[in-house]
Structures are given as C-alpha cells and as structure tokens.
PDB file of C-alpha atoms in Angstrom:
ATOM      1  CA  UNK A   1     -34.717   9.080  21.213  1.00  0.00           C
ATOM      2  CA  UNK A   2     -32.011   7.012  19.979  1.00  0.00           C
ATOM      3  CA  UNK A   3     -34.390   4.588  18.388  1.00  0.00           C
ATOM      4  CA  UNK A   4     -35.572   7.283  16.543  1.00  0.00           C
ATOM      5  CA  UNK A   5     -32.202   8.113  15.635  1.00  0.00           C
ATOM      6  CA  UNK A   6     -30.497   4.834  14.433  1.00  0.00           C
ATOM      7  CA  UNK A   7     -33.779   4.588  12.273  1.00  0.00           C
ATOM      8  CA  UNK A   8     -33.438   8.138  10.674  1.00  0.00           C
ATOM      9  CA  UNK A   9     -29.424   7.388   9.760  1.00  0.00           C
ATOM     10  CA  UNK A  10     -30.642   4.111   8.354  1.00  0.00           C
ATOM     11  CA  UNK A  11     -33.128   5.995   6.657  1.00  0.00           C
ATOM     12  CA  UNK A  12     -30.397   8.680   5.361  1.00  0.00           C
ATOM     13  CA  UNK A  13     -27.382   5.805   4.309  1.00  0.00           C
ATOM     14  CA  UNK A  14     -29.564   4.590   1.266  1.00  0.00           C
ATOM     15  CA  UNK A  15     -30.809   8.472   0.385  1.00  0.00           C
ATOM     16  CA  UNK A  16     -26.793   9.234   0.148  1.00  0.00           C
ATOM     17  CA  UNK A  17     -25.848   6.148  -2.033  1.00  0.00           C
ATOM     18  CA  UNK A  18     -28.683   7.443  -4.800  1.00  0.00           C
ATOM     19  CA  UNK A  19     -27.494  11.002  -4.301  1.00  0.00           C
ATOM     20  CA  UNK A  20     -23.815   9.575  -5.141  1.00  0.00           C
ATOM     21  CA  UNK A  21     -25.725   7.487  -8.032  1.00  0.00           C
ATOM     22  CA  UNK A  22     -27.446  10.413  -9.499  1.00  0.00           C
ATOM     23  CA  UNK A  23     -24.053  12.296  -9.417  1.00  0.00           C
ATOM     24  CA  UNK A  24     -21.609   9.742 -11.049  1.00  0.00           C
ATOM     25  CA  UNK A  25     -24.065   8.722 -13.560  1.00  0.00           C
ATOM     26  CA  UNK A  26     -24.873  12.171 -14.613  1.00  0.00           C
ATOM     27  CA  UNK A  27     -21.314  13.670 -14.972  1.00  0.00           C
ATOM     28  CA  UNK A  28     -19.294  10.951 -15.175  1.00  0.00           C
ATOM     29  CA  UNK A  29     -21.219   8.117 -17.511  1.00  0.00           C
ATOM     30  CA  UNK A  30     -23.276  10.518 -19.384  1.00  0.00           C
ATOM     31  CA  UNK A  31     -21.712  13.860 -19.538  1.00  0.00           C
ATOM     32  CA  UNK A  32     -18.659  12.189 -19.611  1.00  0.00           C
ATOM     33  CA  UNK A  33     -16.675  14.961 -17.791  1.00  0.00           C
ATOM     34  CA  UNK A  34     -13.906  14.332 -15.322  1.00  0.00           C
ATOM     35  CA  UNK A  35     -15.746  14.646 -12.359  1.00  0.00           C
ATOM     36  CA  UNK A  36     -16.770  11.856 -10.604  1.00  0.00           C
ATOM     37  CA  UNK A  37     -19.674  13.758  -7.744  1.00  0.00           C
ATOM     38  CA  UNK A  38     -19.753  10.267  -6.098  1.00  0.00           C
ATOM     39  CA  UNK A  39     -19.197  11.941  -2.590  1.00  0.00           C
ATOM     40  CA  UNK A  40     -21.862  14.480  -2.422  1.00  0.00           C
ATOM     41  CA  UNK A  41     -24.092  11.867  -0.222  1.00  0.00           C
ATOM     42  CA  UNK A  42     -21.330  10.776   1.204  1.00  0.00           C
ATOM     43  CA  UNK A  43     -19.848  13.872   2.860  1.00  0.00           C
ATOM     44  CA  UNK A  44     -23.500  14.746   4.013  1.00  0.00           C
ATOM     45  CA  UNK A  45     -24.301  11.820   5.877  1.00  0.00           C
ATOM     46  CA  UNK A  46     -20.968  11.529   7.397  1.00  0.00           C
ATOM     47  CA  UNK A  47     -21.579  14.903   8.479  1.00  0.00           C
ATOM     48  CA  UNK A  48     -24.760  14.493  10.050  1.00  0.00           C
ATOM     49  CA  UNK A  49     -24.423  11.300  11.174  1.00  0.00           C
ATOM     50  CA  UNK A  50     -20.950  10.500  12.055  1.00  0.00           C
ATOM     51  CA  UNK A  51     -17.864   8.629  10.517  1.00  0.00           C
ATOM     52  CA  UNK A  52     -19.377   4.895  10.114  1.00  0.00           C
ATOM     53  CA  UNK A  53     -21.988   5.984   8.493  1.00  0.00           C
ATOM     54  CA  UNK A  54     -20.463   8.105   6.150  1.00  0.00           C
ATOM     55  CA  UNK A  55     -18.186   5.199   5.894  1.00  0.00           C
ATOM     56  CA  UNK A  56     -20.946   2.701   4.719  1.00  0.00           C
ATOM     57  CA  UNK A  57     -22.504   5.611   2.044  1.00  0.00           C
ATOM     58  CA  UNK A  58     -18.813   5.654   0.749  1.00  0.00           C
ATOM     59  CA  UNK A  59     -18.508   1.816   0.364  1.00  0.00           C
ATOM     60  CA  UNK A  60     -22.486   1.080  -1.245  1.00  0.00           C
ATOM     61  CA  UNK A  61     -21.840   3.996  -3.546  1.00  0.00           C
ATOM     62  CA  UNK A  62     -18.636   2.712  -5.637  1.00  0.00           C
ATOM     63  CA  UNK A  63     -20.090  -0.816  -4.658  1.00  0.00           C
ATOM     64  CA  UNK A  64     -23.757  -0.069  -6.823  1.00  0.00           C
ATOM     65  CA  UNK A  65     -21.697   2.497  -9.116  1.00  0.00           C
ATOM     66  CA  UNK A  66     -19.655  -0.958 -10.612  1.00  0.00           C
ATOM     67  CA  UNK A  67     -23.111  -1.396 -12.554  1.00  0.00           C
ATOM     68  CA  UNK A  68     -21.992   1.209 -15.428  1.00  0.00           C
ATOM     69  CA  UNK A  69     -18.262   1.188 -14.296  1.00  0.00           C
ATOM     70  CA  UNK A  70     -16.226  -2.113 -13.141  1.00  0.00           C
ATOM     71  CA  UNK A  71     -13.152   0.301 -12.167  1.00  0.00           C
ATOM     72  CA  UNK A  72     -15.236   2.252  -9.668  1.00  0.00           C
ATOM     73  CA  UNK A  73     -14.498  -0.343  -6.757  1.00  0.00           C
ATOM     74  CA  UNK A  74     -11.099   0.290  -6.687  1.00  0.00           C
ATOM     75  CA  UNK A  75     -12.182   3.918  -5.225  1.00  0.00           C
ATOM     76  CA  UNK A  76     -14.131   2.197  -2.318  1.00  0.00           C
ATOM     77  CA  UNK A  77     -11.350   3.094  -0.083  1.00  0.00           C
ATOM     78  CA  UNK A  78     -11.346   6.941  -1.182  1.00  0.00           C
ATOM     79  CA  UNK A  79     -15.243   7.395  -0.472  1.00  0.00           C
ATOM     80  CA  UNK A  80     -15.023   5.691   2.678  1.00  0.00           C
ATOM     81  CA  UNK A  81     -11.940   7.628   3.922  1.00  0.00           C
ATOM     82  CA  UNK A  82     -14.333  11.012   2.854  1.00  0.00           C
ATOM     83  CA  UNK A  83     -17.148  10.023   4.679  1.00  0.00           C
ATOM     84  CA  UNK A  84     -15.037   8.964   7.842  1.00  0.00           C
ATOM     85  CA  UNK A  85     -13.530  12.565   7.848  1.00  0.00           C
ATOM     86  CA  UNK A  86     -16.667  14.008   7.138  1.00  0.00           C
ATOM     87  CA  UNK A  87     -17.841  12.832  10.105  1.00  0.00           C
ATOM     88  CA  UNK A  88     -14.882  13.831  11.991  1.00  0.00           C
ATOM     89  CA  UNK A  89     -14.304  17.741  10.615  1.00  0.00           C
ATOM     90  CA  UNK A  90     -18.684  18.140  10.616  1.00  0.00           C
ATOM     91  CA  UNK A  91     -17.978  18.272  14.466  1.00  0.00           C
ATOM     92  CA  UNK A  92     -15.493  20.387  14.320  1.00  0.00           C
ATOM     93  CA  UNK A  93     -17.473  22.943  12.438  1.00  0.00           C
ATOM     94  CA  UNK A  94     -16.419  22.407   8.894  1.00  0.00           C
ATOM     95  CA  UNK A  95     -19.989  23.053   7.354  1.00  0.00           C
ATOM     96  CA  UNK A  96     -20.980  25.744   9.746  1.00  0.00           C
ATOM     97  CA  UNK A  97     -20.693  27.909   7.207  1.00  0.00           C
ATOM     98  CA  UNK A  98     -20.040  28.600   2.726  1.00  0.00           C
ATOM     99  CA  UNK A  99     -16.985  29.898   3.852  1.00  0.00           C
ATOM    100  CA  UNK A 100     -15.934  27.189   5.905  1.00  0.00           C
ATOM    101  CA  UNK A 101     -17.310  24.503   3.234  1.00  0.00           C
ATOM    102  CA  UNK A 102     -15.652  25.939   0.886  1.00  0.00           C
ATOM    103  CA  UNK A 103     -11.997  25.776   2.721  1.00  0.00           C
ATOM    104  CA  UNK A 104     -12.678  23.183   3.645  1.00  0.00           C
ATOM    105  CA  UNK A 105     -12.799  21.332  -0.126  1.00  0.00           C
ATOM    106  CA  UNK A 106      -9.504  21.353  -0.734  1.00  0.00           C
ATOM    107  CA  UNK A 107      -8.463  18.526   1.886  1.00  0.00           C
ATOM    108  CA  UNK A 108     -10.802  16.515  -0.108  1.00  0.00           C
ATOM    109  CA  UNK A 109      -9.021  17.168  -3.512  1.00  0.00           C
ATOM    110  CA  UNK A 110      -6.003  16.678  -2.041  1.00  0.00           C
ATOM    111  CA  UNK A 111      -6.486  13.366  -0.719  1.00  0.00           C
ATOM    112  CA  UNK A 112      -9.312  12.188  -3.537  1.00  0.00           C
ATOM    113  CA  UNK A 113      -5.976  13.767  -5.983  1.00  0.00           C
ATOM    114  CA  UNK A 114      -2.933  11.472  -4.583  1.00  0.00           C
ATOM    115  CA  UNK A 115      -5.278   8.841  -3.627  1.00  0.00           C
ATOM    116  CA  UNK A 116      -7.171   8.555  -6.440  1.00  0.00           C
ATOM    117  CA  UNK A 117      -3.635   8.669  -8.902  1.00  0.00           C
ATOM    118  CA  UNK A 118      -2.474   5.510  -6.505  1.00  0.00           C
ATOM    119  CA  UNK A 119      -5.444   3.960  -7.216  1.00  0.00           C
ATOM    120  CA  UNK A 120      -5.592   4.659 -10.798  1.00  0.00           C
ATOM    121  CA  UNK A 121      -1.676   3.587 -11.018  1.00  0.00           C
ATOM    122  CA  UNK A 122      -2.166   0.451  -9.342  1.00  0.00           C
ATOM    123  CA  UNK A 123      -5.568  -0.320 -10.744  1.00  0.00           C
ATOM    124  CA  UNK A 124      -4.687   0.776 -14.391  1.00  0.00           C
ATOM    125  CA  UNK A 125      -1.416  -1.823 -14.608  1.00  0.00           C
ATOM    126  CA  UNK A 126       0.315   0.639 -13.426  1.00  0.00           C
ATOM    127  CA  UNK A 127      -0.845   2.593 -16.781  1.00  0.00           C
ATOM    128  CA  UNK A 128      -3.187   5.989 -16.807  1.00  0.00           C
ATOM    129  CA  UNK A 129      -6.944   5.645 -17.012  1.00  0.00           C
ATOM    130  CA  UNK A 130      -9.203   5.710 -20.279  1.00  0.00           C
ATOM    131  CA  UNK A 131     -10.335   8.951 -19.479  1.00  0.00           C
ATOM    132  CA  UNK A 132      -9.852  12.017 -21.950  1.00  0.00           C
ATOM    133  CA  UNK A 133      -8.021  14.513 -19.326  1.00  0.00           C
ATOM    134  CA  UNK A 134      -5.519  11.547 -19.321  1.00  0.00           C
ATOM    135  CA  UNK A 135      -5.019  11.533 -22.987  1.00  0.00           C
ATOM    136  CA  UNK A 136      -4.856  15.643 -23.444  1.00  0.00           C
ATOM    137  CA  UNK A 137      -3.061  15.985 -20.281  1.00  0.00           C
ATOM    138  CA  UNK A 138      -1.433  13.482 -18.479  1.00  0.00           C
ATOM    139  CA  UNK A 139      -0.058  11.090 -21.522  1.00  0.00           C
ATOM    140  CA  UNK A 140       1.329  14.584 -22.720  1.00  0.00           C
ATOM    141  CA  UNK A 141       2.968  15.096 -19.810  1.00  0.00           C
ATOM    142  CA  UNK A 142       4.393  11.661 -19.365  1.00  0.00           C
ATOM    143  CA  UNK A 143       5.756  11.981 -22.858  1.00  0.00           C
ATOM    144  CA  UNK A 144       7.443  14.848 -22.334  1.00  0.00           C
ATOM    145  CA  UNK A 145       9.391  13.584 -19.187  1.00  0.00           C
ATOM    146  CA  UNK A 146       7.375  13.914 -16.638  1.00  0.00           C
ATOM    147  CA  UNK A 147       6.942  10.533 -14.486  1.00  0.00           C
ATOM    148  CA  UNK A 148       4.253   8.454 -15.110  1.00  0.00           C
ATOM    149  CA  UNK A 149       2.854   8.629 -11.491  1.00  0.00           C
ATOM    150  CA  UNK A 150       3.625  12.072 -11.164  1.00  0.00           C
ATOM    151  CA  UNK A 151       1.727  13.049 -14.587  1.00  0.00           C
ATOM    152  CA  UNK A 152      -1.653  10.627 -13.108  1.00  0.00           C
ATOM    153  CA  UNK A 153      -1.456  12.859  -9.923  1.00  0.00           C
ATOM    154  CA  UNK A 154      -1.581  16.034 -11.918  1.00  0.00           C
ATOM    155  CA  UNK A 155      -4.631  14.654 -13.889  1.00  0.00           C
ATOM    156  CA  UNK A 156      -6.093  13.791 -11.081  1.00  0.00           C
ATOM    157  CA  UNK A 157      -5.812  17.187  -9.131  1.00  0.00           C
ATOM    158  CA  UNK A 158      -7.258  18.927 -11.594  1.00  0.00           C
ATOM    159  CA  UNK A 159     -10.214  16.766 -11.983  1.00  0.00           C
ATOM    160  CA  UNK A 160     -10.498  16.312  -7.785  1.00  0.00           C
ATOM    161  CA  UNK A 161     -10.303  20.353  -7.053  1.00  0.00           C
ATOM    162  CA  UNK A 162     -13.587  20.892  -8.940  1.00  0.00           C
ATOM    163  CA  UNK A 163     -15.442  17.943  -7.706  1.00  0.00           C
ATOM    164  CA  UNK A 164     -14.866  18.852  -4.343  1.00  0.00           C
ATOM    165  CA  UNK A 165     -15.521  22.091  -4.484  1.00  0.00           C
ATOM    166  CA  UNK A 166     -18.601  21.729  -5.768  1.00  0.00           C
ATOM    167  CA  UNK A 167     -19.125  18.716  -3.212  1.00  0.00           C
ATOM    168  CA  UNK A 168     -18.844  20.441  -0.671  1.00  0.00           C
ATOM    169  CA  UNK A 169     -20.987  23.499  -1.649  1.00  0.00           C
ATOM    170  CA  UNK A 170     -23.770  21.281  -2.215  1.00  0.00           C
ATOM    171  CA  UNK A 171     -23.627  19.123   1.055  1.00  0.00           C
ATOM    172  CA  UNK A 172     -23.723  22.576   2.188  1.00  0.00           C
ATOM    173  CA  UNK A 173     -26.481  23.617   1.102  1.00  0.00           C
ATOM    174  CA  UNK A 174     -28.362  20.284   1.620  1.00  0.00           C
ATOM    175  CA  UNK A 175     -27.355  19.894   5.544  1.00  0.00           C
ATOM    176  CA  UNK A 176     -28.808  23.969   5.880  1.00  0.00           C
ATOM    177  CA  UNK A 177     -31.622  22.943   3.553  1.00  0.00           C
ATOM    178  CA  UNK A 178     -32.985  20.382   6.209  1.00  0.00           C
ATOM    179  CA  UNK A 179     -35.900  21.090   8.768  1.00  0.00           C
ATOM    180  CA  UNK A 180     -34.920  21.497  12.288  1.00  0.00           C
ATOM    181  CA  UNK A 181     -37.407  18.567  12.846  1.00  0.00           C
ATOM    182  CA  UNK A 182     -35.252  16.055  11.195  1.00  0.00           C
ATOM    183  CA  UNK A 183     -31.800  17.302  12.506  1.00  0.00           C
ATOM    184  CA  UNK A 184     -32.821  16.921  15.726  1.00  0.00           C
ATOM    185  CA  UNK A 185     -32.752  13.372  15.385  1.00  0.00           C
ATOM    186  CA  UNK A 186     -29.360  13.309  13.967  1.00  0.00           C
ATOM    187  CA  UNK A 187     -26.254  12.819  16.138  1.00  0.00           C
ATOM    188  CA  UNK A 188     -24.802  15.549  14.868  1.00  0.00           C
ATOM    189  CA  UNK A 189     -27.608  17.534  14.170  1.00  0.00           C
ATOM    190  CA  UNK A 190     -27.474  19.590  17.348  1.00  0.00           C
ATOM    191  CA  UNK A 191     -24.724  22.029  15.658  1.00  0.00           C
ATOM    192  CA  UNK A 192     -26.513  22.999  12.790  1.00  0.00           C
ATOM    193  CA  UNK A 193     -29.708  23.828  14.825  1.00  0.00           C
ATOM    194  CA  UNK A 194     -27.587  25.581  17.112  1.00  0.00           C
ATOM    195  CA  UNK A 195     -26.104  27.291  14.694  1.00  0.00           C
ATOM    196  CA  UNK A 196     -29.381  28.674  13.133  1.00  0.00           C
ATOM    197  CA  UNK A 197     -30.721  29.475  16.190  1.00  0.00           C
ATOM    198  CA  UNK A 198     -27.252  31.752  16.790  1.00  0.00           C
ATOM    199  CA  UNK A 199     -27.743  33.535  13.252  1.00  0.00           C
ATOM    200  CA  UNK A 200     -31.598  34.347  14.036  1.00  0.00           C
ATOM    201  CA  UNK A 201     -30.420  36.201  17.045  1.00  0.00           C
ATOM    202  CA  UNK A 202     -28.143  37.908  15.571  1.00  0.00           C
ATOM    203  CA  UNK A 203     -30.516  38.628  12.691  1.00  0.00           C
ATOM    204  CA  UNK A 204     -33.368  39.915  15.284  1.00  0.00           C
ATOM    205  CA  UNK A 205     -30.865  42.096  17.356  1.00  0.00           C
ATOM    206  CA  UNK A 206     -29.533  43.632  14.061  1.00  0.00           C
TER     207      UNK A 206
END
C-alpha cells in the first residue's frame, strides 16, 4: 500500500504544478489581473498529501512559471510555505468543509499579503512592482505619505484576499470532487472519505 501511495503523490506533484500553470498564465499573463492563482495545486496536494509535497508543487510552480515571468522565483518561498501549511491545517480539518475552506483563506492572504510585499520590496530594489494595482493604488498612496512598504502591503492585501479565497474554494471543490478510489491511496485521504461516509449517514437517517 505505500508503494501505491508514493507513486500516486508522484503522480499528483506534476498534476498541481500545471494546475498552478494554467492559473498564473490565465489571470496573471493573459488577463492581466492582480491575481496570481499559482497556489490552487499547491494547497491541494499539500492537503492530500502532506507538507513536502505541497512543498515541492510550491517550488516547480514559480520555478516553470519564470518562463513568462523572471520575477516569479522570488515567490518560491511563499508557495512553498502554502503548501507546507496546507499540509499541516488539511489534518486538522481545514477543508472538511466550504465553510471551513472558506475561513480558512484568509491565513493565506495574510501571509501571501506581508510576504509577498517583502518580497516585492526586496525584489523590486526596494521599489513597487510593474503591476497596475501598484500604479492606481499603491504609488498613490506612497505619494500621499504613506510609507513605501506599508503602501506595497496594502496592494498586496487586496490582490492576496481574492486569490485565496477563491484558492481555497476551488481546492475545495477539487479534493471533494475526487473518487474515494484514489483518496484512499493518499496519506491524507482517509479524512475526506471519512468525512463522506459521516454526511451519507446523516443524509440516510434524515
């Protein structure tokens, strides 16, 4: 059985880099919006697999993401930090349920938010991004008194609540979207079949 485990993780790490690649290139290289969806595979994997996994998703997405963007290694650290604590809060039950997902988004956005304005800081010469939230927003706000580091945070808070949100609804609704046959393979599989299992129960004796 744990053959057929390790295989099916190893099988699930390159699945969650292209779901991260479909994101970013869709909203943030074509769409051009400021949302980066680079953690969608990432959070998934990490859930059902555990931290290092969710770990290496992180690291291969920003890694194959410097294709179209050069900048997007500097957020290596970020995606690997999500999918180590996706790992970490899926066993504690953070994608049990929407609900849960969904509160569960905004400890993403906070740390993607004051991470990601480091990053950008340090990473930009110590300058905003290119970005157009940073030119309506943030260089506004920097302008008009408001510290330079301070004013990158705000930009990116308001770009990181979305993206997570809507992260984390969609890993979601991919983890309850798999067969019972496949999660049993995954370490943390178990929970979610559980889980199911508890709701048709409840469902029958209603």
């Amino acid at each position: 059985m744990s053959k057929k485990i390790e295989r099916l993780t190893l099988f699930l790490i390159p699945i969650g880099v292209a779901v991260n690649l479909v994101g970013f290139q869709l909203f943030a290289i074509m769409l051009k919006l400021p949302l980066s969806m680079d953690s969608i595979g990432t959070i998934v994997v990490g859930t059902l697999c555990g931290p290092w996994a969710g770990a290496i998703v992180g690291f291969l997405s920003n890694l194959v993401n410097c294709i179209t963007d050069p900048t997007a290694i500097f957020f290596a650290p970020l995606n690997i930090v999500f999918g180590v604590i996706a790992g970490f809060m899926g066993k504690k039950g953070a994608f049990d349920s929407f609900a849960k997902a969904l509160v569960t988004s905004p400890f993403y956005s906070v740390i993607g938010g004051l991470g990601g304005a480091l990053t950008t800081y340090l990473a930009f010469g110590l300058d905003f991004d290119a970005g157009w939230l940073s030119v309506v927003l943030g260089i506004p706000l920097y302008e008009a008194g408001m510290p330079k580091l301070l004013a990158i945070a705000v930009v990116r808070l308001i770009s990181d609540v979305p993206d997570k949100i809507i992260a984390c609804m969609f890993s979601f609704l991919i983890i309850m979207a798999l067969p019972v046959r496949y999660l049993v393979k995954l370490p943390n599989g178990e929970r979610f079949i559980k889980k199911r299992k508890s709701e048709q129960a409840n469902s029958g004796a209603a």
